[in-house]
Short mmCIF file of C-alpha atoms in Angstrom, two decimals:
data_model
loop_
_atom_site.label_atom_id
_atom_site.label_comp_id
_atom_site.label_asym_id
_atom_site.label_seq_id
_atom_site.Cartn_x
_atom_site.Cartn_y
_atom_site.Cartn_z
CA UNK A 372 46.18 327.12 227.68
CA UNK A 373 42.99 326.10 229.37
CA UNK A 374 42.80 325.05 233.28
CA UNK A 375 42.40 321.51 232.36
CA UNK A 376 45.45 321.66 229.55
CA UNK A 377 47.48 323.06 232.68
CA UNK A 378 46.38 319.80 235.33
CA UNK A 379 46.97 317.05 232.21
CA UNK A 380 50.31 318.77 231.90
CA UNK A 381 51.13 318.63 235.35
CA UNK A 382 49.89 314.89 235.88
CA UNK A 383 51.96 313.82 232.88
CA UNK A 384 54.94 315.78 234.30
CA UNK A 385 54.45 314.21 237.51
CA UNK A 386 53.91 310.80 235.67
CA UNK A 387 57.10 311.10 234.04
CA UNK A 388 59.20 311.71 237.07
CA UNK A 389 57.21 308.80 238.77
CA UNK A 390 58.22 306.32 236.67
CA UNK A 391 62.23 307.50 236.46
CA UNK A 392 61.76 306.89 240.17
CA UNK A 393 60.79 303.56 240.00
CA UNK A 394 63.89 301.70 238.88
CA UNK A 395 65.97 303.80 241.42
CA UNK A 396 63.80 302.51 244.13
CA UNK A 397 64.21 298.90 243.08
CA UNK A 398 67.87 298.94 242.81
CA UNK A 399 68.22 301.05 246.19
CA UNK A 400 66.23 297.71 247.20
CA UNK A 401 67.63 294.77 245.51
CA UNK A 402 71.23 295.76 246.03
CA UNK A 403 71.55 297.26 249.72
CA UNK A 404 68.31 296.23 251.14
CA UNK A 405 66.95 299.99 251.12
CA UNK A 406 63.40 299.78 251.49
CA UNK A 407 62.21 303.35 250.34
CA UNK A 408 59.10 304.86 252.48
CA UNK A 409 56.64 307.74 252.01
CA UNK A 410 55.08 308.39 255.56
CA UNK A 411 55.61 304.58 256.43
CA UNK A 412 53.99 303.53 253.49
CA UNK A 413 56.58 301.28 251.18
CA UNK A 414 57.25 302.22 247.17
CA UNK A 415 59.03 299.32 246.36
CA UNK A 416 57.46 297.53 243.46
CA UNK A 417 54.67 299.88 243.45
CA UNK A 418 53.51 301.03 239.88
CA UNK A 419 53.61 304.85 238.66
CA UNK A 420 50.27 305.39 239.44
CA UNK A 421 50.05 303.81 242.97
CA UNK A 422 53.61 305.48 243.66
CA UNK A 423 51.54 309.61 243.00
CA UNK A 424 48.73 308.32 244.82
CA UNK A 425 50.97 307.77 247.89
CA UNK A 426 51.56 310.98 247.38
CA UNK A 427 48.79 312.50 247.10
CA UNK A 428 47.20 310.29 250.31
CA UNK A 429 49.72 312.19 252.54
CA UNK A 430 47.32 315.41 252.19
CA UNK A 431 45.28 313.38 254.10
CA UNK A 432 47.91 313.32 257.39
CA UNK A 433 49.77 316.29 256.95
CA UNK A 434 47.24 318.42 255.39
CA UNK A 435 48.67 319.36 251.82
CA UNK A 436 49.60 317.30 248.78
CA UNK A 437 53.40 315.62 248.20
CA UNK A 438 54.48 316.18 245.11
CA UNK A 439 57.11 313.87 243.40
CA UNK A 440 58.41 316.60 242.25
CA UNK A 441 59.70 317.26 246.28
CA UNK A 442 60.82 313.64 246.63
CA UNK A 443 62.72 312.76 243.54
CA UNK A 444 65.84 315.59 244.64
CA UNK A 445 65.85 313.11 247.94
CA UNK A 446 65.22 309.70 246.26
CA UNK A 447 68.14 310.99 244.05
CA UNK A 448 70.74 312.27 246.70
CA UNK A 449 70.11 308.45 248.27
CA UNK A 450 71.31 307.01 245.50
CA UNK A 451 74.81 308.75 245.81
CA UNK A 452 75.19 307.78 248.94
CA UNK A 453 77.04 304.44 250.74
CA UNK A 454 73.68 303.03 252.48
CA UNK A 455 73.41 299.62 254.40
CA UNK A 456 70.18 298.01 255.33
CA UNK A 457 67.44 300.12 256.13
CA UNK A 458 63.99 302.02 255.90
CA UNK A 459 63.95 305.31 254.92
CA UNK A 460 60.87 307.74 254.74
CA UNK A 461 60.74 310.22 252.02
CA UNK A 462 58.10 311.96 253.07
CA UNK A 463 59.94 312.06 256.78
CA UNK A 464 62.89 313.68 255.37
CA UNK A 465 61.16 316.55 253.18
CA UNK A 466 58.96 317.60 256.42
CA UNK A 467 62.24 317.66 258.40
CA UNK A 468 64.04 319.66 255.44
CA UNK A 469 61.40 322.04 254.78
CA UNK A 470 61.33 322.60 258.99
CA UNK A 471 65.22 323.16 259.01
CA UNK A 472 66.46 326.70 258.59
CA UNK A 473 70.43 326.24 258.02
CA UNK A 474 70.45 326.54 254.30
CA UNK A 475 71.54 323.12 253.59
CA UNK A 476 70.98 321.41 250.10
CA UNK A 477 68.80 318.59 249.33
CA UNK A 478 71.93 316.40 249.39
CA UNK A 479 74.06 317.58 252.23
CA UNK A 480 71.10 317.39 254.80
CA UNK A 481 69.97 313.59 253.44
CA UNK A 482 73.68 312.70 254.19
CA UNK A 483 73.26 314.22 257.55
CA UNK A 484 69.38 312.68 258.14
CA UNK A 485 70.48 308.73 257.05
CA UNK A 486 73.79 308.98 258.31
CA UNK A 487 73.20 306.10 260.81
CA UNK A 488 73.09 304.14 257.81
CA UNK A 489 75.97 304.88 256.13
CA UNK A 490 79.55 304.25 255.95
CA UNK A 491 81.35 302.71 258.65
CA UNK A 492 77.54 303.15 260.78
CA UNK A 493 75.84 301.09 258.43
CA UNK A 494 74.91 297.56 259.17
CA UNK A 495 76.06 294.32 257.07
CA UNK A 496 74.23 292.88 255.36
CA UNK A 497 73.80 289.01 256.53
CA UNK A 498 72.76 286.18 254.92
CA UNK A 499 69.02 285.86 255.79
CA UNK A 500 66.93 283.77 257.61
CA UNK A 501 65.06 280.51 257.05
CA UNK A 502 61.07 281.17 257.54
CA UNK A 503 58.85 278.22 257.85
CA UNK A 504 55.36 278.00 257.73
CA UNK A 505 52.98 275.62 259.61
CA UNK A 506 49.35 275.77 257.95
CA UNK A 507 48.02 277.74 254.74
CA UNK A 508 45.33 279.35 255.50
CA UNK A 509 43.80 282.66 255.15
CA UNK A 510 46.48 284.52 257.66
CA UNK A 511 49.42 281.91 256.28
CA UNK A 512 48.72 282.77 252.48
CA UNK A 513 49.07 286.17 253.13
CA UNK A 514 52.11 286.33 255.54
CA UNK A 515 53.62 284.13 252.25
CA UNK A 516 53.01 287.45 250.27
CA UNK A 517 54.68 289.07 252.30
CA UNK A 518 57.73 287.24 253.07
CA UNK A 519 57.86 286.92 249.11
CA UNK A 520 57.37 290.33 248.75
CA UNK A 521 59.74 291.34 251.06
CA UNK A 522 62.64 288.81 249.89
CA UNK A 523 64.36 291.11 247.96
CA UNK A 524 68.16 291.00 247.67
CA UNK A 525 67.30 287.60 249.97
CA UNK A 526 69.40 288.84 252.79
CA UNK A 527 66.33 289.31 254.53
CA UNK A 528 64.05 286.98 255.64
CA UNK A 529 63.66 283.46 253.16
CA UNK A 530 60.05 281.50 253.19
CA UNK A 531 61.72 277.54 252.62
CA UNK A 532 58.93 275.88 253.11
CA UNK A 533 55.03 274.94 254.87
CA UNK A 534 53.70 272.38 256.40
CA UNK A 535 50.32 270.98 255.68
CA UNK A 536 48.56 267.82 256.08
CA UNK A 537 47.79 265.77 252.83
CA UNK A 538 44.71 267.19 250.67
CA UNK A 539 45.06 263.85 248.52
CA UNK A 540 45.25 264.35 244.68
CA UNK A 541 46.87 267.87 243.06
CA UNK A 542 47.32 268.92 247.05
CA UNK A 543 50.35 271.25 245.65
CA UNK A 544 48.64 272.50 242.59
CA UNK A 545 45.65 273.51 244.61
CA UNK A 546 47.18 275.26 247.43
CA UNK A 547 49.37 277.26 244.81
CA UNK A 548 46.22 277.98 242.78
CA UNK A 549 44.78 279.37 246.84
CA UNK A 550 48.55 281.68 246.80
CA UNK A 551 47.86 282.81 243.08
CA UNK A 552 44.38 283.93 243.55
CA UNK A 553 42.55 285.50 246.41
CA UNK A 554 38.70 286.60 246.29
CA UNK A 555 39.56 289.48 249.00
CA UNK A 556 42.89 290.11 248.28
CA UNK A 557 43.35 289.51 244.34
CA UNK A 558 45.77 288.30 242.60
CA UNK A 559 49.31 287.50 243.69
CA UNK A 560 51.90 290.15 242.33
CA UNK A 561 54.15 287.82 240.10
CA UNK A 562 54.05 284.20 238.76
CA UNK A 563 53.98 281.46 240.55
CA UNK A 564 54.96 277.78 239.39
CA UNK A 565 54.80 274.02 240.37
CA UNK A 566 56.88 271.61 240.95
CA UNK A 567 54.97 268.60 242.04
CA UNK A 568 57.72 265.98 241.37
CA UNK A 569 59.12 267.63 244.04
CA UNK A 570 56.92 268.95 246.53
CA UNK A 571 58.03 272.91 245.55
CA UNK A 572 55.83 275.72 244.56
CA UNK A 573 58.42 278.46 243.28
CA UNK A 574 56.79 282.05 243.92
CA UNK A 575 58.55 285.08 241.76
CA UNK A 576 61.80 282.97 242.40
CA UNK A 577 61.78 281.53 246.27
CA UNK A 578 61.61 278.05 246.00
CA UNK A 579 59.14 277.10 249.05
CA UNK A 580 59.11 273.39 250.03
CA UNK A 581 55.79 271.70 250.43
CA UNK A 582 56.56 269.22 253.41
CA UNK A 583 53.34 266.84 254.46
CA UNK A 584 53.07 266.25 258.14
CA UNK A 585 50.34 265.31 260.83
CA UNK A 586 52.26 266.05 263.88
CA UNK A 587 54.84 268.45 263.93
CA UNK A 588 57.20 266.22 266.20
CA UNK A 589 58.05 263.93 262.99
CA UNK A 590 59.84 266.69 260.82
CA UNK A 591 63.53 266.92 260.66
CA UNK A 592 63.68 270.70 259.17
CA UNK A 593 67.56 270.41 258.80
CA UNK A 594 66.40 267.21 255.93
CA UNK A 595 65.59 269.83 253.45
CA UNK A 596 68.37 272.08 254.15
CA UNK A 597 66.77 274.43 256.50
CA UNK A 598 68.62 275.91 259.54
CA UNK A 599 67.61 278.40 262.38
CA UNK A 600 64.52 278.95 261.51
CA UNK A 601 61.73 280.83 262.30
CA UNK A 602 58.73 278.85 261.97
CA UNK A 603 54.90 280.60 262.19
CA UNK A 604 52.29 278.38 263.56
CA UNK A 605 49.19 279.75 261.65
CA UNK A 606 47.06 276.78 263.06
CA UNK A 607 46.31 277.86 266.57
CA UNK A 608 45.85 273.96 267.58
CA UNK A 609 48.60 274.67 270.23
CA UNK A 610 48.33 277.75 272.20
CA UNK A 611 50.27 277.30 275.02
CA UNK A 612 54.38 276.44 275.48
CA UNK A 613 54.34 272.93 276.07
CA UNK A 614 52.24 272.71 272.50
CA UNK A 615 54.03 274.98 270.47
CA UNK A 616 57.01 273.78 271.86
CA UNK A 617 56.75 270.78 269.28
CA UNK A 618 58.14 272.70 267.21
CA UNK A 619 61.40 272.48 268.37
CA UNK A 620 62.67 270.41 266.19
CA UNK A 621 66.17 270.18 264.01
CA UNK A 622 66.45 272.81 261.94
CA UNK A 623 63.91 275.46 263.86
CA UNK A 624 65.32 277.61 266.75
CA UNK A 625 62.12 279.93 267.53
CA UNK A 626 58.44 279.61 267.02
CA UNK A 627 55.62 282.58 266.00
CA UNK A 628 52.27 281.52 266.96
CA UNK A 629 49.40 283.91 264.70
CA UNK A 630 46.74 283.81 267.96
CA UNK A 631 46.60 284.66 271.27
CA UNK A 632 49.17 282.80 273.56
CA UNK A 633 47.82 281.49 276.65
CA UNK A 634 50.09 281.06 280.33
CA UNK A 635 53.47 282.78 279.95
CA UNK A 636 53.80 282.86 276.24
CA UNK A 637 54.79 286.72 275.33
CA UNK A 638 52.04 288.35 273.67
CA UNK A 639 53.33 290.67 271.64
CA UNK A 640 52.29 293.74 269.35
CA UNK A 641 54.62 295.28 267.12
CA UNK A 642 55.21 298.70 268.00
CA UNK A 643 54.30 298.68 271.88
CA UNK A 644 56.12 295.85 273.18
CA UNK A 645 58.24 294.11 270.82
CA UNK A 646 61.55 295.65 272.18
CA UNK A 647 60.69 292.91 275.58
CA UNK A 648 61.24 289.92 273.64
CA UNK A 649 63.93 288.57 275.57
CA UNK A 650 67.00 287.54 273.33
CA UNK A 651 67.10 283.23 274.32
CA UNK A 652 62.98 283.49 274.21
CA UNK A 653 62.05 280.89 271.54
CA UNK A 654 58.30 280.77 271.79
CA UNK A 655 56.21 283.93 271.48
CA UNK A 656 52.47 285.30 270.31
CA UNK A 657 51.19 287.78 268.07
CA UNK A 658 48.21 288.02 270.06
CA UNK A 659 44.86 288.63 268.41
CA UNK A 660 44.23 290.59 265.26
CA UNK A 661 42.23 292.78 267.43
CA UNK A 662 44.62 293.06 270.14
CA UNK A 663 46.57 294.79 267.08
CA UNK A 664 44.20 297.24 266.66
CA UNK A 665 43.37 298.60 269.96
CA UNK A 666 46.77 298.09 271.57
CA UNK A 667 48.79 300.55 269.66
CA UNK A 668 46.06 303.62 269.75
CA UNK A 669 45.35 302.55 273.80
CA UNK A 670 49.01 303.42 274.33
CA UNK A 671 48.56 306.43 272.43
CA UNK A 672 45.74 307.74 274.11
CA UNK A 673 47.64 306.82 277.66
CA UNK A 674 50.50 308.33 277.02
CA UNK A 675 48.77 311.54 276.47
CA UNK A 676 45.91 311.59 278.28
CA UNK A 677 46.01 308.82 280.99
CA UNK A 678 42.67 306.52 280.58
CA UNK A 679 41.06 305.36 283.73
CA UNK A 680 38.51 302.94 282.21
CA UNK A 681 37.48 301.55 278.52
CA UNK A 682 35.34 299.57 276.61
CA UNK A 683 36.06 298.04 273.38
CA UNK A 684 33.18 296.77 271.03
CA UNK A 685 34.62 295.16 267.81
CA UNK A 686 32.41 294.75 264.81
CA UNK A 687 33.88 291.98 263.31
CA UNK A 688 33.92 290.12 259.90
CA UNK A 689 33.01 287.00 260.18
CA UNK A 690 35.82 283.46 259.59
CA UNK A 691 36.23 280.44 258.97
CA UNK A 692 35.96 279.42 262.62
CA UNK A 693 31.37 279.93 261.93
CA UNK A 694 29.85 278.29 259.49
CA UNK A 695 28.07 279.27 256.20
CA UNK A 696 25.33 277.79 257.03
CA UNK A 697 22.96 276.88 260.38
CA UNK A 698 24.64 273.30 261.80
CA UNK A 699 26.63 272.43 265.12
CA UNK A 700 29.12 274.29 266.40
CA UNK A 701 30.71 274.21 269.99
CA UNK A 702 30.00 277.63 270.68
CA UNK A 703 26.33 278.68 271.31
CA UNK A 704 25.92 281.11 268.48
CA UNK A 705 28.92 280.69 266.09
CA UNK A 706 26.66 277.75 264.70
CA UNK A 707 24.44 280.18 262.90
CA UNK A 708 24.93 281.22 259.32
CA UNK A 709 28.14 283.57 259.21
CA UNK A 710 26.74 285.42 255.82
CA UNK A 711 23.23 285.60 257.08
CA UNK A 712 23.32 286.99 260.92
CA UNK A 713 25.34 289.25 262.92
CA UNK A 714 26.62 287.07 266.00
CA UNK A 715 26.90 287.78 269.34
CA UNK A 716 30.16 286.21 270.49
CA UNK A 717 33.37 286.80 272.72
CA UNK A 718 36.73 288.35 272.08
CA UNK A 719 39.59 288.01 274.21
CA UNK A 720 41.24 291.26 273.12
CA UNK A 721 40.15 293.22 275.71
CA UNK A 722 42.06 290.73 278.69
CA UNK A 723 45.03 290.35 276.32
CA UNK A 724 45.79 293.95 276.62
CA UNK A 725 47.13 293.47 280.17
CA UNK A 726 49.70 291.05 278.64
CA UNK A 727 50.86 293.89 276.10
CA UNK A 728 50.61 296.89 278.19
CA UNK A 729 51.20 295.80 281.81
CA UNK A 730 51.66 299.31 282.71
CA UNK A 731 48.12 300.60 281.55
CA UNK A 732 46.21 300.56 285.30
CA UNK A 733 42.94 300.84 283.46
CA UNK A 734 40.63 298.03 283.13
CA UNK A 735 39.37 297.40 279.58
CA UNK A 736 36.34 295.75 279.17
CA UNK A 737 34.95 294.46 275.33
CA UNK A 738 32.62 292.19 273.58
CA UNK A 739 32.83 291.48 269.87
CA UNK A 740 29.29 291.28 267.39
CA UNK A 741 30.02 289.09 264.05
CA UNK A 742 28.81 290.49 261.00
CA UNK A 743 28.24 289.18 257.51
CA UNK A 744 31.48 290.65 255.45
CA UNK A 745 34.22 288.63 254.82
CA UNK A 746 37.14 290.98 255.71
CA UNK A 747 38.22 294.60 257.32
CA UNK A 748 36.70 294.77 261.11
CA UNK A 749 35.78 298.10 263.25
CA UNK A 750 37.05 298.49 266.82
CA UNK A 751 34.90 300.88 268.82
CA UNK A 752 37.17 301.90 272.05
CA UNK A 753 35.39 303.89 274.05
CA UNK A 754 37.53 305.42 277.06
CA UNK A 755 37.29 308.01 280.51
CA UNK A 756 40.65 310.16 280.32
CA UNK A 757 42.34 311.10 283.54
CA UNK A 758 41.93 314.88 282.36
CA UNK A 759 39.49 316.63 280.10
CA UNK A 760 40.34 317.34 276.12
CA UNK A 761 38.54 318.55 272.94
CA UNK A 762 37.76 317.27 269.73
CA UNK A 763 39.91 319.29 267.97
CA UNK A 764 42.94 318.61 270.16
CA UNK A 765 42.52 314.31 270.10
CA UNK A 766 42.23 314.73 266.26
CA UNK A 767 45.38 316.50 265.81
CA UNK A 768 47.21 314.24 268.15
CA UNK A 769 46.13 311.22 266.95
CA UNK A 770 46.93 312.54 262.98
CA UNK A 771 50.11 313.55 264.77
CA UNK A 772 50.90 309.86 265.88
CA UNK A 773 49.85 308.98 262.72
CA UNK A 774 52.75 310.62 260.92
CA UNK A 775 55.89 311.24 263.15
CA UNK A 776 55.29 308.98 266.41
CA UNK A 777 57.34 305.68 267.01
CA UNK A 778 53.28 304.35 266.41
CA UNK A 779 53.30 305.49 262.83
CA UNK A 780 53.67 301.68 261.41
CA UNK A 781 51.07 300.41 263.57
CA UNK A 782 48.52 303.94 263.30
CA UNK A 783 46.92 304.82 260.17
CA UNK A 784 44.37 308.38 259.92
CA UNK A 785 41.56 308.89 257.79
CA UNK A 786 39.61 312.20 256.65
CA UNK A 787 37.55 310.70 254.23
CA UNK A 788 33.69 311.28 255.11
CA UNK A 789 32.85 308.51 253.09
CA UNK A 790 35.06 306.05 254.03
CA UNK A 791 33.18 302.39 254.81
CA UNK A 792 35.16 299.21 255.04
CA UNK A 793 36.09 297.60 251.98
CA UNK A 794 38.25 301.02 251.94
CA UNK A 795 41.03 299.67 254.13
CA UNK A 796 41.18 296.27 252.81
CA UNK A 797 45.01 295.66 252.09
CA UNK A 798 45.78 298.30 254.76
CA UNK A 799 49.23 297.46 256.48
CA UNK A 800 48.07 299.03 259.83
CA UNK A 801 47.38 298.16 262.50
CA UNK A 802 44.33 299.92 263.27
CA UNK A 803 43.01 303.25 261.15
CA UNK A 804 41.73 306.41 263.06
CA UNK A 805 38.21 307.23 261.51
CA UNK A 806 39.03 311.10 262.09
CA UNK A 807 35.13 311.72 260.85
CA UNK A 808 33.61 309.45 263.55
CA UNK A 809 35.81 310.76 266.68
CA UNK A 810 33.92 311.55 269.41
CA UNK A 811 35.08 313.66 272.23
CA UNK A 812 33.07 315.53 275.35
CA UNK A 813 34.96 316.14 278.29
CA UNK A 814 36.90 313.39 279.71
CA UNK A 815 35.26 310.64 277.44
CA UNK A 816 36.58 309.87 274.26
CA UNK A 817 35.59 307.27 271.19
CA UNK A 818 37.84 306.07 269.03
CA UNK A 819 36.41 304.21 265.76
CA UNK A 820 39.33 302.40 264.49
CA UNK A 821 39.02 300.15 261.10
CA UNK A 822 41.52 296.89 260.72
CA UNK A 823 42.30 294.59 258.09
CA UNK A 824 41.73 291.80 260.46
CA UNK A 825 43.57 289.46 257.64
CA UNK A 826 46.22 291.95 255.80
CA UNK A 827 46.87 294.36 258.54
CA UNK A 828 47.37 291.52 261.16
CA UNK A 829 49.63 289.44 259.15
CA UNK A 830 51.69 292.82 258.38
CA UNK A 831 52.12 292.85 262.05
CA UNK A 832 53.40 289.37 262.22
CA UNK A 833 55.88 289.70 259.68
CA UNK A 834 57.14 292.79 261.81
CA UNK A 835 57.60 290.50 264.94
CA UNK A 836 59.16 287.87 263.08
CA UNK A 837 61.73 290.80 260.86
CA UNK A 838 62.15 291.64 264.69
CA UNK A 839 63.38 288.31 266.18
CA UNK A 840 65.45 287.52 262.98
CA UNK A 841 67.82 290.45 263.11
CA UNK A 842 65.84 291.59 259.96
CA UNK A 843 63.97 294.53 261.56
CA UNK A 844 65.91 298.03 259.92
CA UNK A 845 66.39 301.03 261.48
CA UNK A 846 64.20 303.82 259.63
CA UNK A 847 65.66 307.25 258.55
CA UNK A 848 64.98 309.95 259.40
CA UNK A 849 64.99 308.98 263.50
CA UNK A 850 61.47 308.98 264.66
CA UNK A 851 61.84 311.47 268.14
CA UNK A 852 60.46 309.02 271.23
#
């Protein structure tokens, strides 16, 4: 047998096992709200292919290959076992088995690694929450996705209905053609129908209310059934808690705004400072997309090194907010032709850091340049340490964050030397390290940190919102703090 009879045999062997762990991953979801992981990244409803490229990305964190052949004894020993609610990384649990030296099988030390999720430790399962959103635009269409994606045995978190304004004739049928079909972001994953009679678009089962409104102060949620909602303002027209606090209407208990808050609405970023949001607080922020990004490795960097000082320059696609072609705008240079020109403008990520990391003494200073791409930004954070540090030693701790840190969600880490943007569109980071592009000399450090300013952010939304709802698993094995 040649070399190249011996890899076919291996990928088909690896195939096979792939696809025997596919159904075992969706019932592990649909019936106890399991979502299985491989270093934070999910496999439900991925297809065989997608599932051993997972594995195969993780050579890029940890160093060498996972091999299905590792995770199916694991995948398998979960599926004996009495699990609640919960996230659970594969990959997590064979680095922590391979690292443990009493002799235990493959099933006696899961048991022991997810046991805060079993028996009489596990959680209930309750009976989900309402989600409502208000606009459909590029950030709402996607958290939709998600919360569709992520409805699963619909304990979780339910997407009842949206609120637009009134596009005139075939409104419904053309914002459900906008869901179905994305030019960035392709096609939806499942079918989607219409129900224009009345008002419903019904994505891969989740019947999602179309409710026509000008001013949120005239809808009566609790008319359509809806209770205790959660309801994301992907508008930004109201930024500040007297606006959003419009909201408040029957049937809604706590509003999401997708933009920076302004005054004392909580900024928040998943992974840093979610655990702040006060228990009675019913209006909060997701801050910026880029806040997202730099926030999360800015702690990192902090915790380990102390920083002193930064600057952040984000290269950023350009939005709907410029125009497509030269014509007024309010801002000075946002007027000029998004697809033509790279812009000159402001960002307010830099300030908003203060709101998410009140304990970081250094001041961050950033600007932002607009360039002609339609998605996936770069964050250049460029920082003076409190002590000095090597390449070599920034690299591994930032691949190290990537992996096993609390950070992991919000922290990707890339090897590639070729890697250029389009790469990380659809990434569910936060922010990805550019490992080739780290800079270090001394006590100055530069970070070059890609974002899906559309996917990534609105993956860091949903994690706010699964937060606030009750929604928000524990994930096994324990990430050490």
């Amino acid at each position: 047998m040649t070399v190249n009879d011996d890899s076919f045999t291996n990928w088909k062997t690896r195939e096979e096992i792939a696809e025997s762990m596919i159904p075992l991953i969706g019932k592990l979801h649909r019936e106890r709200d399991v979502t299985v992981l491989l270093h934070s990244r999910s496999l439900v409803n991925k297809s065989v292919v997608s599932i051993l490229k997972t594995h195969r990305f993780a050579r890029q964190i940890a160093g060498a290959e996972l091999s299905v052949i590792e995770t199916m004894p694991f995948l398998q020993a979960l599926t004996a076992l009495d699990l609640g609610p919960s996230q659970i990384d594969l990959g997590m649990l064979v680095t922590t088995y391979k690292a443990d030296d009493r002799g235990l099988s493959v099933a006696e030390f899961t048991a022991e690694a997810v046991a805060g999720a079993t028996g009489a430790n596990k959680i209930e399962r309750g009976e989900g929450r309402d989600v409502v959103l208000y606009g459909f635009g590029r950030i709402g269409r996607l958290v939709a996705r998600l919360l569709i994606e992520k409805s699963g045995s619909g304990n979780g978190l339910r997407l009842r209905a949206i609120v637009v304004r009134g596009g005139g004739e075939q409104d419904i049928v053309k914002r459900a053609s906008l869901l179905r079909r994305d030019s960035i972001h392709g096609q939806f994953q499942g079918t989607i129908t219409v129900d224009e009679a009345e008002s419903t678009i019904v994505a891969n089962g989740n019947a999602i209310k179309v409710i026509y409104a000008d001013d949120p102060s005239v809808v009566d949620y609790t008319e359509y059934g809806i209770r205790d909602a959660i309801l994301i303002d992907n508008t930004g027209k109201w930024r500040d808690r007297e606006g959003l606090s419009k909201h408040l209407r029957p049937g809604i208990e706590k509003v999401v705004l997708t933009a920076p808050g302004k005054g004392d609405v909580p900024n928040i970023v998943h992974g840093v400072n979610h655990d702040t949001i006060k228990p009675d607080e019913q209006i909060l922020s997701c801050a910026s997309c880029t806040t997202n990004a730099i926030v999360p490795p800015l702690k990192a960097m902090d915790d380990e090194y102390g920083v002193l000082r930064g600057h952040v320059e984000t290269v950023h696609s350009f939005t709907n907010d410029q125009n497509l072609l030269d014509n007024y705008h309010k801002s000075e240079r946002r007027g000029r032709s998004a697809p033509l020109n790279m812009v000159i403008t402001e960002t307010g990520a830099a300030s908003a850091v203060a709101k998410a990391l009140p304990d970081l003494k250094a001041k961050i200073s950033g600007s932002s340049i607009r360039v002609p791409v339609p998605d996936v930004s770069i964050a250049i954070l460029n920082l003076q340490l409190s002590r000095e540090a090597t390449r070599e030693e920034v690299h591994d701790y930032l691949r190290e964050v990537s992996l096993t840190s609390p950070l992991k969600r919000q922290i990707d880490f890339i090897t590639a030397p070729d890697a250029v943007s389009s790469d990380f569109i659809g990434s569910r980071h936060a922010s990805i390290v550019d490992a080739g592009a780290l800079k270090v000399d001394g006590d100055n450090a530069i970070l070059y940190l890609w974002y899906d300013n559309e996917f990534g952010y609105s993956c860091q939304v949903v994690r706010v919102v699964q937060h606030v709802s009750g929604v928000e698993y524990p994930t096994y094995p324990a990430t050490a703090v």
